[in-house]
mmCIF file of C-alpha atoms in Angstrom:
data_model
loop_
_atom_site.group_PDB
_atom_site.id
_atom_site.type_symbol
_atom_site.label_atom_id
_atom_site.label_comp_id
_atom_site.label_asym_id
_atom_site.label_seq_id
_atom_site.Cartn_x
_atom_site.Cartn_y
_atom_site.Cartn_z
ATOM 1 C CA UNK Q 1 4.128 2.545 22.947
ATOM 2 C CA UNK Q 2 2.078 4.395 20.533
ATOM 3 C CA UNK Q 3 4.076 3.715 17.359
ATOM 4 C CA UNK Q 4 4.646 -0.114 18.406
ATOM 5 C CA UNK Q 5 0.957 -0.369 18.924
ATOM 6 C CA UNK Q 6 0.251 1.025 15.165
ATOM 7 C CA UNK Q 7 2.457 -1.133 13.658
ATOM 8 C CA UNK Q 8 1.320 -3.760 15.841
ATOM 9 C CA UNK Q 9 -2.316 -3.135 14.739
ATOM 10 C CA UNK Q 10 -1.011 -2.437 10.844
ATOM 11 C CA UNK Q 11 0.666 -5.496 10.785
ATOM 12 C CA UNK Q 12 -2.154 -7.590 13.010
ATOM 13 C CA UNK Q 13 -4.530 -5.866 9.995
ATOM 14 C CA UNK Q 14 -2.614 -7.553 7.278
ATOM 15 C CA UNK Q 15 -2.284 -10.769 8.692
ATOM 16 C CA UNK Q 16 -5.957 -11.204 9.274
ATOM 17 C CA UNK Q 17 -6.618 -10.367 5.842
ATOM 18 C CA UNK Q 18 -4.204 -12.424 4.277
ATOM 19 C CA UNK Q 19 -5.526 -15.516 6.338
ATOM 20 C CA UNK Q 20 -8.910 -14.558 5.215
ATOM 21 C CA UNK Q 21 -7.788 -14.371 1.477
ATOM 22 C CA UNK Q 22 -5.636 -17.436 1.241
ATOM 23 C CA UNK Q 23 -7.684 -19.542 3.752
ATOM 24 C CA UNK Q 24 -9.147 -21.579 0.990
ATOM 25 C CA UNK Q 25 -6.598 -21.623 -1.223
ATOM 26 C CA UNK Q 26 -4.059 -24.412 -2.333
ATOM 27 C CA UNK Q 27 -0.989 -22.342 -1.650
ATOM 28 C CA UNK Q 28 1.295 -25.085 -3.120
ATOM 29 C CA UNK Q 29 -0.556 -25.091 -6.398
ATOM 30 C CA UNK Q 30 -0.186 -21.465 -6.516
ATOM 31 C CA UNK Q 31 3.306 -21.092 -6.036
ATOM 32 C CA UNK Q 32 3.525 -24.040 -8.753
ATOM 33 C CA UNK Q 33 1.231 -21.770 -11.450
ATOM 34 C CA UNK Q 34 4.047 -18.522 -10.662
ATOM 35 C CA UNK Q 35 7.325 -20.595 -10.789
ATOM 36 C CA UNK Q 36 5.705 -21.440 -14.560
ATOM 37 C CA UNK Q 37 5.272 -17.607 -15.297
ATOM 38 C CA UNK Q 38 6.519 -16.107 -18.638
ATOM 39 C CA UNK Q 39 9.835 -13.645 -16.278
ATOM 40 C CA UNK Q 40 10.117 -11.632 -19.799
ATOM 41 C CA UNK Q 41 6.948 -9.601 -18.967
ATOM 42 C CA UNK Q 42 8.036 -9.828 -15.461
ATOM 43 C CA UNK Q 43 11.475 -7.827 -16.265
ATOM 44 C CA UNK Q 44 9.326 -5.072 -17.989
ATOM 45 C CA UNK Q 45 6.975 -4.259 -15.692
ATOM 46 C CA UNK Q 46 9.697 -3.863 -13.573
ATOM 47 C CA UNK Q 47 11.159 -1.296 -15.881
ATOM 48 C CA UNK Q 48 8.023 0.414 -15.885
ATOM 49 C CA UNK Q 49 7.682 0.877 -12.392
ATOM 50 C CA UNK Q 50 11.449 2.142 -11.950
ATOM 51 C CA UNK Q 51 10.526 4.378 -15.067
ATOM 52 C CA UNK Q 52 7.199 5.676 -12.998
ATOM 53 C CA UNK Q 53 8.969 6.592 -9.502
ATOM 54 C CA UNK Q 54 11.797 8.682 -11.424
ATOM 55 C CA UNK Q 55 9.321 10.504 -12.931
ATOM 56 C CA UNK Q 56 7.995 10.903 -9.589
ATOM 57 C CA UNK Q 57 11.195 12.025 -8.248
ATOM 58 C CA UNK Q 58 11.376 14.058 -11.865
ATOM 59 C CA UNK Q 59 7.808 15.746 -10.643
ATOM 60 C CA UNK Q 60 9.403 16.417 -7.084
ATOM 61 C CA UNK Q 61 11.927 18.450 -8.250
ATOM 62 C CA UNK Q 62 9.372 20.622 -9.870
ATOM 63 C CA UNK Q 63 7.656 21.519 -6.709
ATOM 64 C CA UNK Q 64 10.487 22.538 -4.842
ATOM 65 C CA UNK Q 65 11.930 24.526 -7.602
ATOM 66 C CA UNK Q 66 9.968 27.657 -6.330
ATOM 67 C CA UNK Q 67 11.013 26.892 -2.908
ATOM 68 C CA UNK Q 68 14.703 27.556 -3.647
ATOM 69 C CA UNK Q 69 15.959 24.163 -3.876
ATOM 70 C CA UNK Q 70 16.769 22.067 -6.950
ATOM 71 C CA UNK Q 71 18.217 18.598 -6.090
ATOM 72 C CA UNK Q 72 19.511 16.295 -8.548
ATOM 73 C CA UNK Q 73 17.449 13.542 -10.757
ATOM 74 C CA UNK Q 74 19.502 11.024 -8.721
ATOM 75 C CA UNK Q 75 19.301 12.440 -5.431
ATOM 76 C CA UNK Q 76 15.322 12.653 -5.572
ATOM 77 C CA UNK Q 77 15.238 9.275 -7.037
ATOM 78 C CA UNK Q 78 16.734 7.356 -4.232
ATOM 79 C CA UNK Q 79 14.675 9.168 -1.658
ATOM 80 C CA UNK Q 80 11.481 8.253 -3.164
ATOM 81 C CA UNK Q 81 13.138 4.936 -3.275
ATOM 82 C CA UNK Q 82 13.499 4.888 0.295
ATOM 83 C CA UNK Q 83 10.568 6.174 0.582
ATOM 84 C CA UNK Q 84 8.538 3.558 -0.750
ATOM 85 C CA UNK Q 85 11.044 0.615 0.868
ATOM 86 C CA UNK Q 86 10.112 2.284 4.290
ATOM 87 C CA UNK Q 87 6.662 2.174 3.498
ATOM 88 C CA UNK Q 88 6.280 -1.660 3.271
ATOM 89 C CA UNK Q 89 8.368 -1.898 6.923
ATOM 90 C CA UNK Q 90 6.046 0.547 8.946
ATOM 91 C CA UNK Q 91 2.642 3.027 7.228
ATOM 92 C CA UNK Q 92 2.380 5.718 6.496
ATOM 93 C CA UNK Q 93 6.330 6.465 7.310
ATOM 94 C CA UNK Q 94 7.495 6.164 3.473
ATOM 95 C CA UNK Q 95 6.675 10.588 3.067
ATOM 96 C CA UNK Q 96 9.028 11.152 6.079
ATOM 97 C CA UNK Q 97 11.851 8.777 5.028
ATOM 98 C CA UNK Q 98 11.675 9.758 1.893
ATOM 99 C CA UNK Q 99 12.081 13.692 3.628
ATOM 100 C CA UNK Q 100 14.752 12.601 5.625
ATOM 101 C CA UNK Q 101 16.641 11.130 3.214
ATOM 102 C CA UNK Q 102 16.486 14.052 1.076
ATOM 103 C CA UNK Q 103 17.483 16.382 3.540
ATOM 104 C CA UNK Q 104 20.677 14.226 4.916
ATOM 105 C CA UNK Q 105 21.376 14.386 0.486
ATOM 106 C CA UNK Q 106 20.689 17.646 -0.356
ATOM 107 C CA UNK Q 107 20.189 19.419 2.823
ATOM 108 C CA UNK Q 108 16.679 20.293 1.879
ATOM 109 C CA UNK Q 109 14.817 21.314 5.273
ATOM 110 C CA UNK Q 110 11.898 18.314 5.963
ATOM 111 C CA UNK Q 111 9.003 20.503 6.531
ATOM 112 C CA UNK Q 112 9.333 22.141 3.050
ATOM 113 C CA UNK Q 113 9.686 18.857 1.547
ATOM 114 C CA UNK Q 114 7.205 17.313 3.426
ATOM 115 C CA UNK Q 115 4.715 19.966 2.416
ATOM 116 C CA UNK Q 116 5.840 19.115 -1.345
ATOM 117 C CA UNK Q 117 4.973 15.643 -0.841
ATOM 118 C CA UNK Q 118 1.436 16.435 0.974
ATOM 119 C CA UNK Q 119 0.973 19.005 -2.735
ATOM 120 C CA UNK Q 120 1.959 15.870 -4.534
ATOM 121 C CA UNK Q 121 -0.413 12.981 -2.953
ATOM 122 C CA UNK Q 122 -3.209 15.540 -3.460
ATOM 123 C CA UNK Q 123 -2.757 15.751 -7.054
ATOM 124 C CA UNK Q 124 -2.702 11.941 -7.231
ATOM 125 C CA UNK Q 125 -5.630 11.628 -5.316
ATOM 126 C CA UNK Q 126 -7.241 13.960 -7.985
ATOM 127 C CA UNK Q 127 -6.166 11.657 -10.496
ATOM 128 C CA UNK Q 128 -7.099 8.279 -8.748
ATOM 129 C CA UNK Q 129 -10.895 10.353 -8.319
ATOM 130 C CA UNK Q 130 -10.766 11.306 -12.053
ATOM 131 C CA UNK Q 131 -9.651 7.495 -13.136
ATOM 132 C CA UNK Q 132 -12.192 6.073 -10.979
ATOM 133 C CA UNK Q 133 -14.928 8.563 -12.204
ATOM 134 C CA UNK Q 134 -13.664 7.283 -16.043
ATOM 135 C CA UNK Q 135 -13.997 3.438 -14.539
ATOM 136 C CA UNK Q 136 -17.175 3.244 -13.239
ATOM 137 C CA UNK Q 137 -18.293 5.041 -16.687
ATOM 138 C CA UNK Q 138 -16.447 3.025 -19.053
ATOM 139 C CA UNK Q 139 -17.192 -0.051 -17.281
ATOM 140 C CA UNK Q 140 -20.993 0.779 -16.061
ATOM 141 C CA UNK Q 141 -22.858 -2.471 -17.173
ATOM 142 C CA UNK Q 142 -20.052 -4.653 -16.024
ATOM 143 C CA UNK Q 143 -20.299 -3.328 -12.331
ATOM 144 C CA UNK Q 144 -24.107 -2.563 -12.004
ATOM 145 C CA UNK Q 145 -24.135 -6.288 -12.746
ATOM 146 C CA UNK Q 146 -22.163 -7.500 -10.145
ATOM 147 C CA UNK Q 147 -23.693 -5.292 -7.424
ATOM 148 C CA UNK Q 148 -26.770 -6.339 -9.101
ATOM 149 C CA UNK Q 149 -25.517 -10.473 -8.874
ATOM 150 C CA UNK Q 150 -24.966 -9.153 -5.171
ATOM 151 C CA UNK Q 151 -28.255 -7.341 -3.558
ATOM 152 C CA UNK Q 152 -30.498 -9.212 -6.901
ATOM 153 C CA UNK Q 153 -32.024 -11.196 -4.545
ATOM 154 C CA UNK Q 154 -33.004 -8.732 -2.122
ATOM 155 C CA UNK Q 155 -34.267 -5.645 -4.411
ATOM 156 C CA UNK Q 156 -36.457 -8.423 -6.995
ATOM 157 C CA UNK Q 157 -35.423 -9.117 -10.228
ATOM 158 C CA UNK Q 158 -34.056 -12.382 -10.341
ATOM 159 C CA UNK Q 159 -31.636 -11.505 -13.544
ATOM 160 C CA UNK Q 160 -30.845 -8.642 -11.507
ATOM 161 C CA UNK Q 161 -32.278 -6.297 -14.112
ATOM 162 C CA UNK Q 162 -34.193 -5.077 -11.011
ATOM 163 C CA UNK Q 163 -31.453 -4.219 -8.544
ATOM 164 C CA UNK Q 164 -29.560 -2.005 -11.939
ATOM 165 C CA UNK Q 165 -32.515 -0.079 -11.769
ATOM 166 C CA UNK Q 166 -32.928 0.414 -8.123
ATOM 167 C CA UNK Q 167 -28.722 1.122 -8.235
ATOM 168 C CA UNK Q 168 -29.774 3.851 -10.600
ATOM 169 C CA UNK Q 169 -32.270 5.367 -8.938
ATOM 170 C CA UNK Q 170 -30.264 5.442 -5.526
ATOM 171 C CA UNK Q 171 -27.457 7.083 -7.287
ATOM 172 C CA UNK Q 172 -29.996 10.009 -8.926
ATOM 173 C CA UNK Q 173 -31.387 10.217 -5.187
ATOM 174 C CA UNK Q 174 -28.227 10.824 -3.836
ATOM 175 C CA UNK Q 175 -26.835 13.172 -6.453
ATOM 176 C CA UNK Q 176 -29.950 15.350 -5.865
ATOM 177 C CA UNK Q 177 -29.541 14.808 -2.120
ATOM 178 C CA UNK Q 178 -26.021 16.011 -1.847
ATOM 179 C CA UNK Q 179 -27.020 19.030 -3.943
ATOM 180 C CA UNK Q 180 -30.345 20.036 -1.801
ATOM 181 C CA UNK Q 181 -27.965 19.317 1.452
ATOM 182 C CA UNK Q 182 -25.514 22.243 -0.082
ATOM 183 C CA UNK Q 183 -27.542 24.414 -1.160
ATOM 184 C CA UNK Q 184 -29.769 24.645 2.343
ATOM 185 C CA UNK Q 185 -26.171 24.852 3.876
ATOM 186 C CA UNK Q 186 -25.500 27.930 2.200
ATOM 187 C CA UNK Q 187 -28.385 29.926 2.137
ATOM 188 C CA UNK Q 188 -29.026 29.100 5.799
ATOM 189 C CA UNK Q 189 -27.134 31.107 8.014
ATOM 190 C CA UNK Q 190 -27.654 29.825 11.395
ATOM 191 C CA UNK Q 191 -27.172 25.925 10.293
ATOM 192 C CA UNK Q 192 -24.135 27.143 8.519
ATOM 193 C CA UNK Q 193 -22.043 28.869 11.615
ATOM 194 C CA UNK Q 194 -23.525 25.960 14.034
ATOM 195 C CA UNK Q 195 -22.069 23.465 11.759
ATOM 196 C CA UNK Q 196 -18.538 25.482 11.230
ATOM 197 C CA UNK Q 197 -18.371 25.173 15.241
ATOM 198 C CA UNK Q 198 -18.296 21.708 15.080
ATOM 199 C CA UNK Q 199 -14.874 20.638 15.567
ATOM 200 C CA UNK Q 200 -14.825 17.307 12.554
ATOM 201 C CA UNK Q 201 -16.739 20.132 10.428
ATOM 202 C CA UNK Q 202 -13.768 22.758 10.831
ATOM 203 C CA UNK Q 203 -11.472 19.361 10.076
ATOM 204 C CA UNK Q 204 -13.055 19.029 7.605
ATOM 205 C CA UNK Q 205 -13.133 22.242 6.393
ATOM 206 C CA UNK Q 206 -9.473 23.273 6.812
ATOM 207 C CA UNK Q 207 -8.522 19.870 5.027
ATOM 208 C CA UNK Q 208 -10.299 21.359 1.561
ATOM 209 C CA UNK Q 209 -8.551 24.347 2.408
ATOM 210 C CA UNK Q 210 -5.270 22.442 2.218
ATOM 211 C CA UNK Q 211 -6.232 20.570 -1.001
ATOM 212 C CA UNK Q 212 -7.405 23.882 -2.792
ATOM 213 C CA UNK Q 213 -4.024 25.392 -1.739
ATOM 214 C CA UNK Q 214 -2.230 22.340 -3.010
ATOM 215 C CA UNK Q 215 -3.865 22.531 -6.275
ATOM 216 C CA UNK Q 216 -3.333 25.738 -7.025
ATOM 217 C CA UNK Q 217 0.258 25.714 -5.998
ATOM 218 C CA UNK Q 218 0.888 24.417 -9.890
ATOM 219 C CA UNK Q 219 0.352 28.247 -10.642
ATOM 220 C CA UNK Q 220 3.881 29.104 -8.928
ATOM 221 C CA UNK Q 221 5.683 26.176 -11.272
ATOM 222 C CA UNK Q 222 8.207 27.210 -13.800
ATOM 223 C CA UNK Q 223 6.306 24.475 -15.530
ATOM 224 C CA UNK Q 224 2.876 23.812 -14.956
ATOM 225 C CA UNK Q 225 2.460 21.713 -18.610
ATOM 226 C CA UNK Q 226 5.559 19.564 -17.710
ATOM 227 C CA UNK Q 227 4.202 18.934 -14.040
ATOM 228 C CA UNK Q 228 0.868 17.692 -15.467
ATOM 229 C CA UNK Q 229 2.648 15.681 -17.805
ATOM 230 C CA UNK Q 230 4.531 13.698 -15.502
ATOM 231 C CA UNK Q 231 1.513 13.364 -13.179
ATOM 232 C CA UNK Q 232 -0.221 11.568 -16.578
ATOM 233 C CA UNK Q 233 3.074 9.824 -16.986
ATOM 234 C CA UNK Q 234 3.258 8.183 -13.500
ATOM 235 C CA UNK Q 235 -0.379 6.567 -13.494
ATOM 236 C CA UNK Q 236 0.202 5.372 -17.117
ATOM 237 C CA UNK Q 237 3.460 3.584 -15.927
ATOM 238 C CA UNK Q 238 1.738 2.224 -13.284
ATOM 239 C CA UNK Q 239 -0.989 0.945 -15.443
ATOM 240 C CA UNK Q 240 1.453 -0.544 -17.564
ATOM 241 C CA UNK Q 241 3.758 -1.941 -15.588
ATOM 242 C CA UNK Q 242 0.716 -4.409 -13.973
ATOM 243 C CA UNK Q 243 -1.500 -4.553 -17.413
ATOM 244 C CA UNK Q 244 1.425 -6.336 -19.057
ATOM 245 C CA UNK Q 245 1.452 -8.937 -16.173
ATOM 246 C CA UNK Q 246 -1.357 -10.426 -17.131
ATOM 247 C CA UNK Q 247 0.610 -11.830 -20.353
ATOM 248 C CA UNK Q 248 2.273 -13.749 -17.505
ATOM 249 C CA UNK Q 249 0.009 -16.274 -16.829
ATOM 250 C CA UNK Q 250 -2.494 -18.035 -19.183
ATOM 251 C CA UNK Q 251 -5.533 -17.539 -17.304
ATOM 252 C CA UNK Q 252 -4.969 -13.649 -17.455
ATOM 253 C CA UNK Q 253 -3.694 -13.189 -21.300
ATOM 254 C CA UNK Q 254 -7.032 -12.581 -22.718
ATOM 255 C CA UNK Q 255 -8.224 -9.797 -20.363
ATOM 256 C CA UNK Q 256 -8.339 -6.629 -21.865
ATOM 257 C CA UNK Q 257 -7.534 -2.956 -21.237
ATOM 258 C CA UNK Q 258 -10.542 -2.360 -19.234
ATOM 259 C CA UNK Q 259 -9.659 -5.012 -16.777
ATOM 260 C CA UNK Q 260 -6.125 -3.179 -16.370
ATOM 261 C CA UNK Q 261 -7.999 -0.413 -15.717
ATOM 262 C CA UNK Q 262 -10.058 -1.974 -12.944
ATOM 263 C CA UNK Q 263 -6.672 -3.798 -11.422
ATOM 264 C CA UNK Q 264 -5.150 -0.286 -11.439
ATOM 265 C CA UNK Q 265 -8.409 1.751 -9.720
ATOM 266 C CA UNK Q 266 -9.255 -1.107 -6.857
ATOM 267 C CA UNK Q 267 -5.564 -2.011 -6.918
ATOM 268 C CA UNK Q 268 -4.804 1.946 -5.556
ATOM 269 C CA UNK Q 269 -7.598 1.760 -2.865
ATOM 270 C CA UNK Q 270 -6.158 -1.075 -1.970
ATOM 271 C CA UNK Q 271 -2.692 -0.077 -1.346
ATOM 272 C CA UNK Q 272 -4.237 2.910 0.709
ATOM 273 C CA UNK Q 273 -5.301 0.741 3.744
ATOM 274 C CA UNK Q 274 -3.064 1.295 6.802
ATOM 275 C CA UNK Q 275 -1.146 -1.912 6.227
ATOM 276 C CA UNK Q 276 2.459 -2.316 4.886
ATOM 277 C CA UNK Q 277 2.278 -1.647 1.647
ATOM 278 C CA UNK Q 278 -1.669 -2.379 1.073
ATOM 279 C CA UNK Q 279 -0.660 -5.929 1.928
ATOM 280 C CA UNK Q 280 -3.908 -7.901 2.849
ATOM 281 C CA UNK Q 281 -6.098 -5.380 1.316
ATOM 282 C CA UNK Q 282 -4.731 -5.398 -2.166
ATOM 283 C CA UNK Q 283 -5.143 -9.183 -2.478
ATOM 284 C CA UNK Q 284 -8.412 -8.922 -1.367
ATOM 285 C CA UNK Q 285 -10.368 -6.412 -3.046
ATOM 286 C CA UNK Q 286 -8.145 -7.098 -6.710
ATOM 287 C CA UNK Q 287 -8.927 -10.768 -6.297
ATOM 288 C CA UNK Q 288 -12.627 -10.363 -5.802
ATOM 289 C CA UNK Q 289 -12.753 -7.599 -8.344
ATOM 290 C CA UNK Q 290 -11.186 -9.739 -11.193
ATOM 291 C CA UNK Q 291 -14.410 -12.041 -11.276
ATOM 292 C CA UNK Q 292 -15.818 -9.395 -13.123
ATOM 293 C CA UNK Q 293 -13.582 -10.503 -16.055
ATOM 294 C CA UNK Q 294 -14.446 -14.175 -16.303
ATOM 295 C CA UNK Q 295 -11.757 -15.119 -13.544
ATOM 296 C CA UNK Q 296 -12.402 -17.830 -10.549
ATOM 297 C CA UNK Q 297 -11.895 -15.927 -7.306
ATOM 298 C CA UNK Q 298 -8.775 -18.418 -6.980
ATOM 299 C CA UNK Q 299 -7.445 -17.516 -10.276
ATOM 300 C CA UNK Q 300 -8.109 -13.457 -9.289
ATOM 301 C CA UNK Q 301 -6.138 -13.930 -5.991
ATOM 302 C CA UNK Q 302 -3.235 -15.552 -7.722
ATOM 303 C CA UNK Q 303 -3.478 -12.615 -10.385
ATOM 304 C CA UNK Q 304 -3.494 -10.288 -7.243
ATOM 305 C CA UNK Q 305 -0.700 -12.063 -5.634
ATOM 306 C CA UNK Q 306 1.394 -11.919 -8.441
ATOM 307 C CA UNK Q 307 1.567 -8.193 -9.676
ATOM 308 C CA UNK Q 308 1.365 -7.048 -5.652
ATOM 309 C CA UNK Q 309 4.371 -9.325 -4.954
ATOM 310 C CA UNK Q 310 6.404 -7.837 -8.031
ATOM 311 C CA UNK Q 311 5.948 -4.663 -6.938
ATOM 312 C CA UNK Q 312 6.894 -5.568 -3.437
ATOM 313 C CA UNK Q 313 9.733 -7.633 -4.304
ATOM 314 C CA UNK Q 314 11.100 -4.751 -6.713
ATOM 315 C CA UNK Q 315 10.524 -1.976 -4.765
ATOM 316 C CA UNK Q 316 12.168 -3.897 -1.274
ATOM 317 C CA UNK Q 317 15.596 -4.660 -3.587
ATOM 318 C CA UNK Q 318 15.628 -1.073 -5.009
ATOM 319 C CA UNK Q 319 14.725 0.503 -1.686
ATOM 320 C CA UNK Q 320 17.733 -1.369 0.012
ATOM 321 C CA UNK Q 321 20.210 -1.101 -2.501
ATOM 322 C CA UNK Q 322 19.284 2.791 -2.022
ATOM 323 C CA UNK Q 323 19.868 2.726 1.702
ATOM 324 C CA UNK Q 324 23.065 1.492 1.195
ATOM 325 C CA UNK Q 325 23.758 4.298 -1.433
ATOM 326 C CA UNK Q 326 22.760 7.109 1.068
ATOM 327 C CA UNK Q 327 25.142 5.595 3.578
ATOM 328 C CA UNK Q 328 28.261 5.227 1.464
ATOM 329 C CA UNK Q 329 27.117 8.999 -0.135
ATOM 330 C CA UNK Q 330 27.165 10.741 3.287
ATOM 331 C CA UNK Q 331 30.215 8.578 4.507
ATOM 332 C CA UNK Q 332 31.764 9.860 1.515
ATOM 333 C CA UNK Q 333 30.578 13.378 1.692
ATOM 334 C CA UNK Q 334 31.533 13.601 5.793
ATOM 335 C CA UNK Q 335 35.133 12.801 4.967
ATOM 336 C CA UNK Q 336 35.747 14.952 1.695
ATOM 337 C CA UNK Q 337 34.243 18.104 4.337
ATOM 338 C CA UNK Q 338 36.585 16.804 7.036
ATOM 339 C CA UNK Q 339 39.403 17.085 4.509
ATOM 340 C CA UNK Q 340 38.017 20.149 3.382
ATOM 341 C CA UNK Q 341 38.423 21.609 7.241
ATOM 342 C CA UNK Q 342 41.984 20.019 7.450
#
């Protein structure tokens, strides 16, 4: 009952969000504006994307190197396959397909896997911090002025020159906030052990724990340079593989590599809401985000829709044909060890 009434809920979630997205939009003429897409751009993005999950299969090999186990390329690659194919049937269950598969493969036990996979998302979150740290910088003006387009009207300053100053003065605030709250919560005892008592705080607590230890697992790597260079090489591919869709469709082919790296930053937060696969989420936040580049919200949506449903659509064909492939691998491996015992 519990796992029907997630998915349930995840898949209630995505609904409601897609209805709320596409509500206002002329679904026909959209379809119309993708059927007339340039599919040469389409076919290499989808080569980048296959190139960026075997280097994440690549990078998963490297963690469980010091564990003892070394599976093959191929073998890793069609569990993170399956991985992501289970992810956009039911959340959040893509890490312990993907685990599963792996271990019926290469008998690799789940829970050391799984606690690869746990090392791995907490390097990418890293990243994702790091690239959105690098957006917000790179792209400053462009977003004070849409929050300032937003609250203009309520902080003064009709042009909204106003609300970018009051945006930069909350942000000092709150920088010097965060740092008074710290330091207070280290120099004062008492608050400090009545806090750690709190059960969210020790949560909370134990969860940096997890990430530190994560982190600084790299140092056991044969490889620590090649590990950080596929981490670099998956978010490139996966800037990439959606920054050359917008050659796809006219209203998109003069946005620049800033707006790719906007899609790529909102596009991850999307795909981390507890729907399948970001669905919903994705096509909201991307197409609201993209009228920061000059696009109507209609023309953002059908820019969302389009690089969210090639990545869908790829990842759904791969992830199948992979299924199949574990089956006919274990069929095949059963009866060559039933031969073996004959």
């Amino acid at each position: 009952m519990k796992n029907f009434l997630r998915y349930a809920i995840s898949l209630g979630l995505a609904g409601g969000l897609l209805w709320y997205v596409f509500k206002d939009i002329d679904l026909a003429a959209m379809l119309e504006r993708l059927q007339q897409a340039d599919w040469s751009w389409i076919a290499v993005s989808c080569l980048i994307m296959l190139g960026a999950h075997i280097t994440r299969a690549w990078r998963w090999q490297m963690l469980m190197e010091p564990l003892g186990y070394k599976p093959t390329l191929f073998d890793a690659s069609i569990s993170v396959f399956t991985g992501y194919f289970a992810n956009y049937i039911v959340p959040r269950m893509g890490e312990v397909t993907r685990c599963g598969t792996l271990y019926r493969l290469e008998r690799v036990p789940v829970n050391l896997s799984f606690g690869t996979v746990v090392a791995e998302r907490i390097f990418d979150v890293v990243t994702l911090l790091v690239l959105i740290a690098l957006n917000f910088l790179l792209e400053f003006d462009r977003l004070s002025g849409f929050f300032a387009d937003l609250f203009g009207s309520k902080v003064g300053g009709g042009d909204g020159s106003g609300a970018t100053n009051w945006l930069l003065i909350i942000v000092l605030v709150g920088a010097v906030g965060v740092v008074l709250v710290v330091y207070i919560f280290f120099k004062n005892k008492t608050l400090r052990e009545k806090v750690l008592a709190n059960g969210i705080a020790q949560k909370i607590v134990n969860f940096s724990k997890g990430m530190l230890e994560g982190l600084l697992s790299i140092r056991r790597l044969k490889s620590p340079v090649l590990f950080v260079v596929s981490t670099l090489l998956i978010w490139v591919f996966y800037y990439l593989s959606s920054y050359v869709l917008f050659f796809c469709i006219p209203e998109t082919s003069d946005l620049g590599p800033l707006a790719g790296l906007t899609l790529l930053v909102i596009g991850a937060i999307g795909m981390a809401a507890p729907t399948q696969g970001g669905i919903g989420a994705y096509h909201l936040l991307v197409g609201n985000v993209m009228i920061l580049y000059g696009l109507t919200q209609k023309d953002g949506i059908t820019l969302a829709t389009f690089v969210h449903g090639t990545q869908m659509l790829l990842m759904l064909a791969v992830g199948a044909l992979a299924f199949l492939v574990v089956l006919f691998m274990n069929k095949s491996r059963e009866k060559v060890v039933e031969e073996a015992q004959v």
